[in-house]
């Protein structure tokens, strides 16, 4: 793949400028380019009006690295699912969920996913490759441009909950986060970015050491070791007990809480006894729980629990810690959690 400008931090931009225009480039040129890429959010190097014309022409040979829109699916609830084409022709999905007063963009960190959770459609793809930092940022910039959203408005959130396991691409995820949160870059607050993981324990500790990092969400999804092993086989490698230890050891910032996500699978992990175990397991943590009733899909051998079951589960967990039910978004266009699987023909869900 040719070097793309998006995803580069200052020293790399300086190097790229030196390569196209010679070593004698003044230092501030890299800063101007950085600002054009991430503040001004240019769609083409030619739009970087602060740079001299000959420099822009020289840079024209370098790809900006913004993904291309292959297709947009619009849901009746306002959710928009973007199928984006990357430089190597592979495609990835990004979802915009507009709400009154705020917009949330759900971005992908990998093409496919190597973790084989039994309830997730992305798992069926396997892993094709990890995304670069530029491809991670590019999803945000593209969706913001396409919908005229102002990222600095204070009403813009990013969740790294699309395709892929972000902690298996931590270097690029952290680089993207630094640029997204840099006041000279995209300018978003760390409080507005959340990363969700299936529980890659050593990487949780590494994330905790990063100076600039998203908030952490853990996909818990089970109330016992055995149950989690069945539905998330990665538990054989990273045990639930050790995952909870890693959560207890995680260095939360004073404004931060852990989020635990729990996908409710009818008759599997949704009983009152499960809810009581979850309450006991998490009650001592500075945390909240988000319940998600299974979003169904072809090839997923589970059923969605009845709303009364979800309500009863929530009621029990709520006695120990805050617990919310996440409404599915974009179900009709396969944009909801666990449904991202590229080009899936749009058959109506029953
Ligand atoms: N790989 C990361 C982030 C992407 S998945 C992770 O697993 O955390 C984002 C969330 O969607 C996870 O909490 C996951 O448990 C949930 N999810 C996966 N498949 C789902 C489905 N079919 N219905 C509802 N939620 C699902
Ligand atoms: Fe991967 Fe997350 Fe889906 Fe599991 S739930 S297969 S970790 S994307």
Short mmCIF file of C-alpha atoms and ligand atoms in Angstrom, two decimals:
data_model
loop_
_atom_site.label_atom_id
_atom_site.label_comp_id
_atom_site.label_asym_id
_atom_site.label_seq_id
_atom_site.Cartn_x
_atom_site.Cartn_y
_atom_site.Cartn_z
CA UNK A 1 0.00 0.00 0.00
CA UNK A 2 1.31 3.51 -0.73
CA UNK A 3 2.03 5.69 2.27
CA UNK A 4 -1.11 7.56 3.26
CA UNK A 5 -0.95 10.94 4.97
CA UNK A 6 -3.92 10.29 7.27
CA UNK A 7 -2.74 8.55 10.40
CA UNK A 8 0.66 10.27 10.41
CA UNK A 9 1.76 12.21 13.48
CA UNK A 10 4.02 15.27 13.23
CA UNK A 11 7.42 13.56 12.87
CA UNK A 12 6.13 11.28 10.12
CA UNK A 13 4.55 14.20 8.29
CA UNK A 14 7.85 16.03 8.51
CA UNK A 15 9.54 13.00 6.97
CA UNK A 16 6.94 12.78 4.19
CA UNK A 17 7.41 16.47 3.37
CA UNK A 18 11.17 16.05 3.29
CA UNK A 19 10.83 13.14 0.87
CA UNK A 20 8.68 15.04 -1.63
CA UNK A 21 10.17 18.54 -1.25
CA UNK A 22 13.70 18.12 0.14
CA UNK A 23 15.30 18.20 3.57
CA UNK A 24 15.25 21.98 3.86
CA UNK A 25 11.51 22.17 4.54
CA UNK A 26 10.81 24.39 7.54
CA UNK A 27 9.43 22.57 10.60
CA UNK A 28 6.19 24.55 10.63
CA UNK A 29 5.15 23.06 7.29
CA UNK A 30 4.50 19.70 8.96
CA UNK A 31 2.39 21.49 11.56
CA UNK A 32 0.39 23.22 8.81
CA UNK A 33 -0.20 19.93 7.06
CA UNK A 34 -1.20 18.28 10.35
CA UNK A 35 -3.73 21.01 10.95
CA UNK A 36 -5.09 20.76 7.39
CA UNK A 37 -5.54 17.00 7.72
CA UNK A 38 -7.13 16.82 11.16
CA UNK A 39 -8.50 20.29 11.99
CA UNK A 40 -9.63 21.47 8.57
CA UNK A 41 -10.42 17.87 7.59
CA UNK A 42 -9.44 18.27 3.94
CA UNK A 43 -10.81 15.76 1.46
CA UNK A 44 -7.85 16.20 -0.89
CA UNK A 45 -4.30 17.51 -0.48
CA UNK A 46 -5.13 20.24 -3.00
CA UNK A 47 -7.52 21.72 -0.40
CA UNK A 48 -4.61 22.45 1.96
CA UNK A 49 -4.57 26.13 1.02
CA UNK A 50 -1.96 27.05 3.66
CA UNK A 51 0.73 25.12 1.82
CA UNK A 52 2.55 26.63 -1.17
CA UNK A 53 1.24 25.39 -4.52
CA UNK A 54 4.42 23.52 -5.50
CA UNK A 55 4.37 21.64 -2.21
CA UNK A 56 0.73 20.71 -2.66
CA UNK A 57 1.51 19.46 -6.16
CA UNK A 58 4.41 17.38 -4.82
CA UNK A 59 2.26 15.90 -2.08
CA UNK A 60 -0.42 15.10 -4.64
CA UNK A 61 1.40 11.86 -5.37
CA UNK A 62 0.84 10.71 -1.80
CA UNK A 63 -2.56 9.30 -1.01
CA UNK A 64 -4.58 11.12 1.62
CA UNK A 65 -6.00 7.78 2.70
CA UNK A 66 -9.63 8.71 3.22
CA UNK A 67 -11.74 5.60 2.60
CA UNK A 68 -14.24 5.69 -0.26
CA UNK A 69 -17.97 5.31 0.27
CA UNK A 70 -19.02 2.08 -1.40
CA UNK A 71 -22.59 2.08 -0.15
CA UNK A 72 -24.77 3.76 2.48
CA UNK A 73 -27.75 1.93 4.01
CA UNK A 74 -30.33 4.15 5.72
CA UNK A 75 -32.45 2.78 8.55
CA UNK A 76 -35.96 3.94 9.36
CA UNK A 77 -34.64 4.97 12.80
CA UNK A 78 -32.08 7.40 11.28
CA UNK A 79 -29.07 5.10 11.66
CA UNK A 80 -26.76 5.05 8.64
CA UNK A 81 -24.51 2.09 7.90
CA UNK A 82 -21.54 2.90 5.67
CA UNK A 83 -19.76 0.27 3.66
CA UNK A 84 -16.35 1.85 3.12
CA UNK A 85 -13.71 0.80 0.63
CA UNK A 86 -10.07 0.92 1.73
CA UNK A 87 -7.01 1.49 -0.47
CA UNK A 88 -6.50 -2.25 -1.01
CA UNK A 89 -10.11 -2.77 -2.06
CA UNK A 90 -11.18 -4.40 1.20
CA UNK A 91 -14.31 -3.06 2.82
CA UNK A 92 -15.20 -2.21 6.34
CA UNK A 93 -18.29 -0.89 8.10
CA UNK A 94 -18.94 2.28 10.06
CA UNK A 95 -22.28 3.20 11.61
CA UNK A 96 -23.65 6.67 12.40
CA UNK A 97 -26.32 6.81 15.10
CA UNK A 98 -27.83 10.28 15.27
CA UNK A 99 -29.76 11.12 18.42
CA UNK A 100 -31.29 14.35 19.61
CA UNK A 101 -28.44 16.45 20.91
CA UNK A 102 -25.65 14.06 20.05
CA UNK A 103 -24.21 11.86 17.34
CA UNK A 104 -22.39 8.60 17.89
CA UNK A 105 -20.15 6.99 15.30
CA UNK A 106 -19.37 3.31 15.70
CA UNK A 107 -16.05 2.54 14.01
CA UNK A 108 -14.22 -0.65 13.10
CA UNK A 109 -10.69 -1.55 14.15
CA UNK A 110 -10.14 -4.60 11.92
CA UNK A 111 -11.50 -6.07 8.70
CA UNK A 112 -13.36 -9.03 10.21
CA UNK A 113 -12.41 -10.38 13.63
CA UNK A 114 -10.28 -13.31 14.82
CA UNK A 115 -12.25 -13.77 18.07
CA UNK A 116 -14.98 -16.34 17.58
CA UNK A 117 -17.89 -15.22 19.74
CA UNK A 118 -20.78 -17.51 18.89
CA UNK A 119 -23.43 -14.77 18.77
CA UNK A 120 -21.61 -12.31 16.50
CA UNK A 121 -21.89 -12.11 12.71
CA UNK A 122 -18.49 -10.44 12.31
CA UNK A 123 -16.92 -13.61 13.76
CA UNK A 124 -18.16 -15.54 10.74
CA UNK A 125 -15.79 -13.54 8.50
CA UNK A 126 -12.62 -14.40 10.38
CA UNK A 127 -9.83 -11.82 10.36
CA UNK A 128 -8.72 -10.34 7.05
CA UNK A 129 -6.40 -7.70 8.47
CA UNK A 130 -6.07 -4.95 11.04
CA UNK A 131 -6.76 -1.34 10.10
CA UNK A 132 -4.07 1.35 10.05
CA UNK A 133 -4.36 4.39 12.32
CA UNK A 134 -5.29 6.42 9.22
CA UNK A 135 -8.08 4.03 8.31
CA UNK A 136 -9.44 4.24 11.86
CA UNK A 137 -9.43 8.06 11.84
CA UNK A 138 -10.58 8.11 8.20
CA UNK A 139 -13.89 6.49 9.17
CA UNK A 140 -14.62 9.30 11.62
CA UNK A 141 -13.60 12.09 9.26
CA UNK A 142 -15.53 10.64 6.35
CA UNK A 143 -18.80 10.17 8.25
CA UNK A 144 -18.46 13.65 9.79
CA UNK A 145 -17.87 15.20 6.34
CA UNK A 146 -20.69 13.28 4.71
CA UNK A 147 -23.21 14.39 7.35
CA UNK A 148 -21.84 17.89 8.02
CA UNK A 149 -21.22 17.03 11.66
CA UNK A 150 -18.97 19.15 13.79
CA UNK A 151 -16.70 16.85 15.77
CA UNK A 152 -15.53 19.61 18.15
CA UNK A 153 -19.12 20.52 19.06
CA UNK A 154 -19.05 18.55 22.32
CA UNK A 155 -21.91 16.38 21.07
CA UNK A 156 -19.91 13.88 19.10
CA UNK A 157 -19.04 10.42 20.42
CA UNK A 158 -16.99 7.57 19.05
CA UNK A 159 -17.42 3.96 20.03
CA UNK A 160 -14.87 1.41 18.87
CA UNK A 161 -17.50 -1.28 18.72
CA UNK A 162 -17.69 -2.01 15.01
CA UNK A 163 -15.89 -4.87 13.34
CA UNK A 164 -12.88 -6.32 15.04
CA UNK A 165 -11.21 -6.62 18.42
CA UNK A 166 -9.57 -3.23 19.09
CA UNK A 167 -7.14 -4.59 21.68
CA UNK A 168 -5.66 -6.90 19.03
CA UNK A 169 -4.77 -3.75 17.10
CA UNK A 170 -3.81 -1.63 20.08
CA UNK A 171 -0.82 0.22 18.59
CA UNK A 172 -2.90 1.63 15.74
CA UNK A 173 -5.94 2.22 17.95
CA UNK A 174 -3.83 4.26 20.39
CA UNK A 175 -2.17 6.22 17.62
CA UNK A 176 -5.57 7.05 16.15
CA UNK A 177 -6.80 8.06 19.62
CA UNK A 178 -3.85 10.42 20.14
CA UNK A 179 -4.64 12.24 16.90
CA UNK A 180 -8.40 12.25 17.61
CA UNK A 181 -7.80 13.73 21.08
CA UNK A 182 -5.02 16.15 20.21
CA UNK A 183 -6.31 19.73 20.52
CA UNK A 184 -4.13 20.55 17.49
CA UNK A 185 -5.59 17.51 15.73
CA UNK A 186 -9.23 16.42 15.59
CA UNK A 187 -9.79 17.88 19.06
CA UNK A 188 -12.14 15.37 20.67
CA UNK A 189 -12.17 14.72 24.43
CA UNK A 190 -11.00 11.31 25.71
CA UNK A 191 -14.30 11.17 27.59
CA UNK A 192 -16.09 10.88 24.25
CA UNK A 193 -14.33 7.78 22.94
CA UNK A 194 -15.09 4.27 24.21
CA UNK A 195 -13.30 1.09 23.25
CA UNK A 196 -15.01 -2.26 23.73
CA UNK A 197 -13.07 -5.49 24.16
CA UNK A 198 -13.88 -9.16 24.43
CA UNK A 199 -11.25 -9.31 27.19
CA UNK A 200 -7.68 -9.56 25.87
CA UNK A 201 -6.21 -9.43 29.38
CA UNK A 202 -2.55 -8.44 28.75
CA UNK A 203 -3.68 -5.67 26.44
CA UNK A 204 -6.07 -4.26 29.06
CA UNK A 205 -3.07 -3.60 31.30
CA UNK A 206 -1.19 -2.05 28.37
CA UNK A 207 -4.14 0.20 27.55
CA UNK A 208 -4.20 1.36 31.16
CA UNK A 209 -0.60 2.59 30.80
CA UNK A 210 -1.31 4.76 27.75
CA UNK A 211 -1.28 8.47 28.46
CA UNK A 212 -4.10 9.20 26.02
CA UNK A 213 -6.68 6.45 25.85
CA UNK A 214 -10.37 5.82 25.28
CA UNK A 215 -12.71 4.75 28.06
CA UNK A 216 -12.89 1.00 28.52
CA UNK A 217 -15.89 -1.27 28.00
CA UNK A 218 -15.72 -5.02 28.58
CA UNK A 219 -18.01 -7.49 26.81
CA UNK A 220 -18.89 -9.67 29.77
CA UNK A 221 -21.80 -11.62 28.28
CA UNK A 222 -21.84 -14.44 30.83
CA UNK A 223 -22.19 -15.00 34.56
CA UNK A 224 -19.99 -18.08 34.97
CA UNK A 225 -16.68 -19.32 33.61
CA UNK A 226 -18.33 -22.34 31.88
CA UNK A 227 -21.06 -20.30 30.26
CA UNK A 228 -18.60 -17.75 28.93
CA UNK A 229 -16.37 -20.49 27.54
CA UNK A 230 -19.35 -21.81 25.56
CA UNK A 231 -20.37 -18.52 23.97
CA UNK A 232 -16.96 -16.77 23.92
CA UNK A 233 -14.33 -19.49 23.39
CA UNK A 234 -11.59 -16.91 23.96
CA UNK A 235 -12.39 -17.44 27.66
CA UNK A 236 -10.36 -20.67 27.46
CA UNK A 237 -7.30 -18.51 26.96
CA UNK A 238 -8.34 -15.51 29.05
CA UNK A 239 -10.38 -16.78 32.00
CA UNK A 240 -13.30 -14.81 33.35
CA UNK A 241 -11.76 -14.78 36.82
CA UNK A 242 -8.54 -13.23 35.52
CA UNK A 243 -10.51 -10.78 33.40
CA UNK A 244 -12.28 -9.53 36.52
CA UNK A 245 -8.90 -9.24 38.28
CA UNK A 246 -7.63 -7.16 35.35
CA UNK A 247 -10.71 -4.93 35.68
CA UNK A 248 -10.11 -4.45 39.40
CA UNK A 249 -6.48 -3.54 38.72
CA UNK A 250 -7.32 -1.16 35.87
CA UNK A 251 -6.20 2.42 36.59
CA UNK A 252 -9.42 4.37 36.11
CA UNK A 253 -9.15 8.13 35.79
CA UNK A 254 -11.13 10.02 38.43
CA UNK A 255 -13.96 10.81 35.98
CA UNK A 256 -14.09 7.33 34.54
CA UNK A 257 -16.23 4.24 35.09
CA UNK A 258 -15.90 0.82 33.51
CA UNK A 259 -18.73 -0.30 31.26
CA UNK A 260 -19.73 -3.95 31.09
CA UNK A 261 -21.75 -5.05 28.11
CA UNK A 262 -23.94 -8.09 28.40
CA UNK A 263 -25.63 -9.62 25.35
CA UNK A 264 -28.73 -11.47 26.54
CA UNK A 265 -29.21 -14.80 24.77
CA UNK A 266 -32.63 -16.34 25.38
CA UNK A 267 -32.44 -19.36 27.71
CA UNK A 268 -28.63 -19.25 27.81
CA UNK A 269 -27.41 -16.40 30.04
CA UNK A 270 -30.58 -14.43 30.82
CA UNK A 271 -32.03 -16.02 33.98
CA UNK A 272 -32.59 -14.24 37.27
CA UNK A 273 -29.82 -16.41 38.72
CA UNK A 274 -27.47 -15.08 36.02
CA UNK A 275 -28.49 -11.53 36.91
CA UNK A 276 -27.77 -12.16 40.60
CA UNK A 277 -24.33 -13.55 39.75
CA UNK A 278 -23.59 -10.50 37.57
CA UNK A 279 -24.67 -8.18 40.38
CA UNK A 280 -22.38 -9.99 42.83
CA UNK A 281 -19.48 -10.12 40.38
CA UNK A 282 -19.53 -6.40 39.55
CA UNK A 283 -21.10 -4.84 42.63
CA UNK A 284 -17.77 -3.71 44.12
CA UNK A 285 -16.47 -2.11 40.92
CA UNK A 286 -16.86 1.50 39.81
CA UNK A 287 -18.89 0.40 36.83
CA UNK A 288 -22.16 0.29 34.96
CA UNK A 289 -23.82 -2.42 32.89
CA UNK A 290 -25.33 -2.12 29.42
CA UNK A 291 -27.69 -4.93 28.50
CA UNK A 292 -28.18 -5.74 24.82
CA UNK A 293 -30.88 -8.21 23.81
CA UNK A 294 -29.42 -10.39 21.05
CA UNK A 295 -29.63 -8.89 17.58
CA UNK A 296 -30.42 -11.90 15.43
CA UNK A 297 -28.84 -12.78 12.13
CA UNK A 298 -28.34 -15.66 9.71
CA UNK A 299 -25.99 -18.29 11.11
CA UNK A 300 -26.44 -17.17 14.73
CA UNK A 301 -27.83 -20.09 16.77
CA UNK A 302 -29.47 -18.06 19.57
CA UNK A 303 -32.79 -16.34 20.19
CA UNK A 304 -33.64 -12.88 21.48
CA UNK A 305 -35.15 -12.99 24.98
CA UNK A 306 -38.63 -11.57 25.61
CA UNK A 307 -38.74 -7.94 26.82
CA UNK A 308 -40.05 -9.06 30.26
CA UNK A 309 -36.95 -11.23 30.70
CA UNK A 310 -34.70 -8.29 29.85
CA UNK A 311 -36.62 -6.07 32.30
CA UNK A 312 -36.36 -8.62 35.09
CA UNK A 313 -32.61 -9.04 34.52
CA UNK A 314 -32.13 -5.28 34.60
CA UNK A 315 -34.17 -4.95 37.78
CA UNK A 316 -31.91 -7.39 39.64
CA UNK A 317 -28.58 -5.97 38.40
CA UNK A 318 -29.78 -2.43 39.17
CA UNK A 319 -29.87 -3.23 42.87
CA UNK A 320 -26.07 -3.52 42.79
CA UNK A 321 -24.94 -1.03 40.14
CA UNK A 322 -26.35 1.20 37.36
CA UNK A 323 -27.78 -0.95 34.58
CA UNK A 324 -29.24 0.18 31.26
CA UNK A 325 -30.88 -1.55 28.33
CA UNK A 326 -29.35 -0.54 25.02
CA UNK A 327 -31.92 -0.07 22.29
CA UNK A 328 -30.86 -1.73 19.05
CA UNK A 329 -30.16 0.77 16.28
CA UNK A 330 -30.46 0.08 12.57
CA UNK A 331 -31.77 -3.47 12.94
CA UNK A 332 -33.49 -3.25 9.56
CA UNK A 333 -30.19 -2.55 7.78
CA UNK A 334 -27.99 -4.97 9.75
CA UNK A 335 -26.23 -2.10 11.49
CA UNK A 336 -26.86 -3.17 15.08
CA UNK A 337 -24.22 -4.64 17.42
CA UNK A 338 -22.82 -7.91 16.16
CA UNK A 339 -24.48 -7.62 12.77
CA UNK A 340 -21.66 -6.08 10.79
CA UNK A 341 -20.63 -8.51 8.13
CA UNK A 342 -20.16 -6.56 4.92
CA UNK A 343 -22.41 -6.79 1.90
CA UNK A 344 -24.83 -9.06 3.68
CA UNK A 345 -27.88 -9.14 1.39
CA UNK A 346 -30.61 -7.15 3.05
CA UNK A 347 -33.31 -9.63 3.85
CA UNK A 348 -36.05 -8.44 6.18
CA UNK A 349 -35.71 -9.66 9.73
CA UNK A 350 -38.78 -11.31 11.19
N1 LIG B 1 -14.90 -6.82 19.53
C1 LIG B 1 -15.30 -5.91 20.52
C2 LIG B 1 -16.08 -4.74 19.96
C3 LIG B 1 -17.07 -5.05 18.86
S1 LIG B 1 -18.49 -5.97 19.31
C4 LIG B 1 -16.11 -6.61 21.60
O1 LIG B 1 -16.47 -7.75 21.42
O2 LIG B 1 -16.32 -6.00 22.64
C5 LIG B 1 -19.46 -4.76 20.15
C6 LIG B 1 -20.49 -5.33 21.10
O3 LIG B 1 -21.52 -6.02 20.40
C7 LIG B 1 -19.92 -6.33 22.10
O4 LIG B 1 -20.30 -5.99 23.40
C8 LIG B 1 -20.57 -7.64 21.68
O5 LIG B 1 -20.71 -8.49 22.80
C9 LIG B 1 -21.87 -7.18 21.11
N2 LIG B 1 -22.49 -8.13 20.20
C10 LIG B 1 -21.88 -8.98 19.35
N3 LIG B 1 -22.79 -9.70 18.65
C11 LIG B 1 -23.99 -9.28 19.07
C12 LIG B 1 -25.33 -9.62 18.70
N4 LIG B 1 -25.59 -10.54 17.77
N5 LIG B 1 -26.35 -8.99 19.32
C13 LIG B 1 -26.10 -8.04 20.25
N6 LIG B 1 -24.87 -7.65 20.62
C14 LIG B 1 -23.82 -8.27 20.04
FE1 LIG B 2 -15.06 -10.05 17.53
FE2 LIG B 2 -16.40 -8.53 19.27
FE3 LIG B 2 -17.72 -10.01 17.44
FE4 LIG B 2 -16.48 -11.20 19.50
S1 LIG B 2 -18.22 -9.78 19.61
S2 LIG B 2 -16.39 -11.84 17.35
S3 LIG B 2 -14.67 -9.90 19.72
S4 LIG B 2 -16.35 -8.31 17.03
#
